């Protein structure tokens, strides 16, 4: 049995991870952390009935964390701190949280010298194939204008999405350091740039399109997440994969999926 702790257990993704862990014969929910719903049963909060694991105040994590793998879907600030604690305790990591700054990344890279971690801005298998398709297309469409559009629910805190930024990073790997332009207003003739646009509204789970726009034609590569279960299934795959990895360092879903 792989003993899993979940940080952000009362959140949208955290509750789904709790559900998936409880329903998986290879996994056991060892601990659940959050800064709200403290003391309540994590299974009841997740809608799978009482499981006898209370949500523990995240402030206590440093003292009590005890698991094989910590899954983190929280906020960028919180995740950096949780990664520090897990690395200190030798607890492996699966981190889905997005919105990290360069400063955050420096710390994360330091902490993950001690512990293996899968960190991905998008755990869906489909999005990882979407990134591969973008990488394929950009190599043949270097002269085309490239734009990225992402759409998410009204509660998403960071913009643009980590998934859109990763698509931009992949494109820049082949086209040099193109400037990213986040939205346009006023007089702004198109330069040597990639436009990145974020739509926020309602309950959109997550949609991404990369446009390759030429003279007289256009290719659009689109991924649509229809339910958060796409992310949860990938995160669970990552938990089972990292449990078998001993070499410390940061891994991605491409490693988990063997892409
Ligand atoms: P949410 O706001 O519903 O949940 C976040 C939870 O974290 C909340 O319950 C909050 O109280 C809790 N939290 C805050 N600080 C904490 C701390 N110090 N310790 C423990 N818990 C803490 O958000 P969400 O929609 O579940 O998304 C969470 C993160 O995951 C976001 O960064 C989002 O962009 C990202 N996300 C990633 C993927 C992926 O596939 N990688 C998919 C969906 C969402």
Short mmCIF file of N, CA and C and ligand atoms in Angstrom, two decimals, residues 8 10-13 33-36 58 73-74 78 82 96-98 120-123 156-158 231, ligand 1:
data_model
loop_
_atom_site.label_atom_id
_atom_site.label_comp_id
_atom_site.label_asym_id
_atom_site.label_seq_id
_atom_site.Cartn_x
_atom_site.Cartn_y
_atom_site.Cartn_z
N UNK A 8 -4.31 20.54 0.68
CA UNK A 8 -5.39 21.21 -0.07
C UNK A 8 -6.60 20.30 -0.14
N UNK A 10 -9.41 20.17 1.18
CA UNK A 10 -10.78 20.71 1.13
C UNK A 10 -11.04 21.45 -0.18
N UNK A 11 -10.04 21.52 -1.05
CA UNK A 11 -10.18 22.27 -2.31
C UNK A 11 -10.82 21.43 -3.40
N UNK A 12 -11.04 22.07 -4.55
CA UNK A 12 -11.69 21.36 -5.68
C UNK A 12 -10.88 20.14 -6.10
N UNK A 13 -9.58 20.32 -6.32
CA UNK A 13 -8.74 19.19 -6.76
C UNK A 13 -8.46 18.24 -5.60
N UNK A 33 -4.43 17.58 4.72
CA UNK A 33 -4.11 18.91 5.28
C UNK A 33 -4.86 20.00 4.53
N UNK A 34 -5.23 21.03 5.26
CA UNK A 34 -5.79 22.24 4.63
C UNK A 34 -5.75 23.36 5.68
N UNK A 35 -6.14 24.55 5.27
CA UNK A 35 -6.23 25.64 6.24
C UNK A 35 -7.70 25.92 6.58
N UNK A 36 -8.60 25.15 6.00
CA UNK A 36 -10.03 25.26 6.34
C UNK A 36 -10.63 23.87 6.50
N UNK A 58 -2.78 22.80 8.23
CA UNK A 58 -1.51 22.76 7.50
C UNK A 58 -0.34 23.28 8.34
N UNK A 73 -2.21 20.21 -4.10
CA UNK A 73 -2.99 21.10 -4.97
C UNK A 73 -3.45 22.23 -4.06
N UNK A 74 -2.60 23.25 -3.88
CA UNK A 74 -2.94 24.35 -2.96
C UNK A 74 -2.77 25.68 -3.68
N UNK A 78 1.86 28.35 -0.60
CA UNK A 78 1.68 27.20 0.30
C UNK A 78 2.45 26.00 -0.21
N UNK A 82 5.17 23.55 1.58
CA UNK A 82 4.88 22.12 1.73
C UNK A 82 5.98 21.27 1.10
N UNK A 96 0.64 19.58 -8.19
CA UNK A 96 -0.15 20.08 -9.32
C UNK A 96 -0.36 21.57 -9.26
N UNK A 97 0.01 22.17 -8.15
CA UNK A 97 -0.20 23.61 -7.95
C UNK A 97 0.51 24.41 -9.04
N UNK A 98 -0.10 25.51 -9.45
CA UNK A 98 0.49 26.35 -10.50
C UNK A 98 0.71 27.77 -9.97
N UNK A 120 3.86 19.06 -12.27
CA UNK A 120 3.32 19.33 -13.61
C UNK A 120 2.18 20.33 -13.51
N UNK A 121 2.17 21.34 -14.38
CA UNK A 121 1.04 22.28 -14.36
C UNK A 121 -0.23 21.65 -14.92
N UNK A 122 -0.09 20.44 -15.51
CA UNK A 122 -1.29 19.78 -16.00
C UNK A 122 -1.08 18.27 -16.03
N UNK A 123 -1.88 17.57 -15.23
CA UNK A 123 -1.69 16.13 -15.10
C UNK A 123 -2.53 15.34 -16.11
N UNK A 156 -10.41 30.65 -10.85
CA UNK A 156 -8.96 30.40 -11.01
C UNK A 156 -8.20 31.67 -10.62
N UNK A 157 -7.12 31.45 -9.81
CA UNK A 157 -6.45 32.62 -9.25
C UNK A 157 -5.36 33.17 -10.17
N UNK A 158 -4.60 32.27 -10.83
CA UNK A 158 -3.47 32.74 -11.64
C UNK A 158 -3.83 32.81 -13.12
N UNK A 231 -7.46 15.41 -14.56
CA UNK A 231 -6.25 15.78 -13.81
C UNK A 231 -6.00 14.78 -12.68
P1 LIG B 1 -8.97 25.45 -4.55
O1 LIG B 1 -8.88 26.88 -4.18
O2 LIG B 1 -10.32 24.82 -4.74
O3 LIG B 1 -8.18 24.54 -3.48
C1 LIG B 1 -6.97 24.89 -2.87
C2 LIG B 1 -7.03 24.42 -1.44
O4 LIG B 1 -5.74 24.62 -0.82
C3 LIG B 1 -8.05 25.19 -0.58
O5 LIG B 1 -8.90 24.29 0.09
C4 LIG B 1 -7.18 25.98 0.40
O6 LIG B 1 -7.81 26.21 1.65
C5 LIG B 1 -5.99 25.03 0.52
N1 LIG B 1 -4.77 25.61 1.09
C6 LIG B 1 -4.33 26.90 1.07
N2 LIG B 1 -3.17 27.01 1.73
C7 LIG B 1 -2.86 25.76 2.17
C8 LIG B 1 -1.75 25.22 2.91
N3 LIG B 1 -0.77 25.98 3.36
N4 LIG B 1 -1.74 23.89 3.15
C9 LIG B 1 -2.75 23.09 2.75
N5 LIG B 1 -3.83 23.56 2.06
C10 LIG B 1 -3.86 24.87 1.77
O7 LIG B 1 -8.10 25.29 -5.89
P2 LIG B 1 -8.07 24.10 -6.96
O8 LIG B 1 -9.00 24.41 -8.09
O9 LIG B 1 -8.19 22.79 -6.25
O10 LIG B 1 -6.59 24.27 -7.52
C11 LIG B 1 -5.46 24.20 -6.68
C12 LIG B 1 -4.20 24.40 -7.51
O11 LIG B 1 -4.06 23.33 -8.46
C13 LIG B 1 -4.18 25.68 -8.35
O12 LIG B 1 -2.86 26.18 -8.39
C14 LIG B 1 -4.60 25.20 -9.73
O13 LIG B 1 -4.13 26.03 -10.78
C15 LIG B 1 -3.93 23.87 -9.75
N6 LIG B 1 -4.49 22.88 -10.69
C16 LIG B 1 -3.59 22.09 -11.31
C17 LIG B 1 -4.02 21.07 -12.13
C18 LIG B 1 -2.99 20.14 -12.74
O14 LIG B 1 -3.36 19.23 -13.49
N7 LIG B 1 -1.70 20.33 -12.44
C19 LIG B 1 -5.39 20.87 -12.34
C20 LIG B 1 -6.30 21.71 -11.67
C21 LIG B 1 -5.83 22.70 -10.83
#
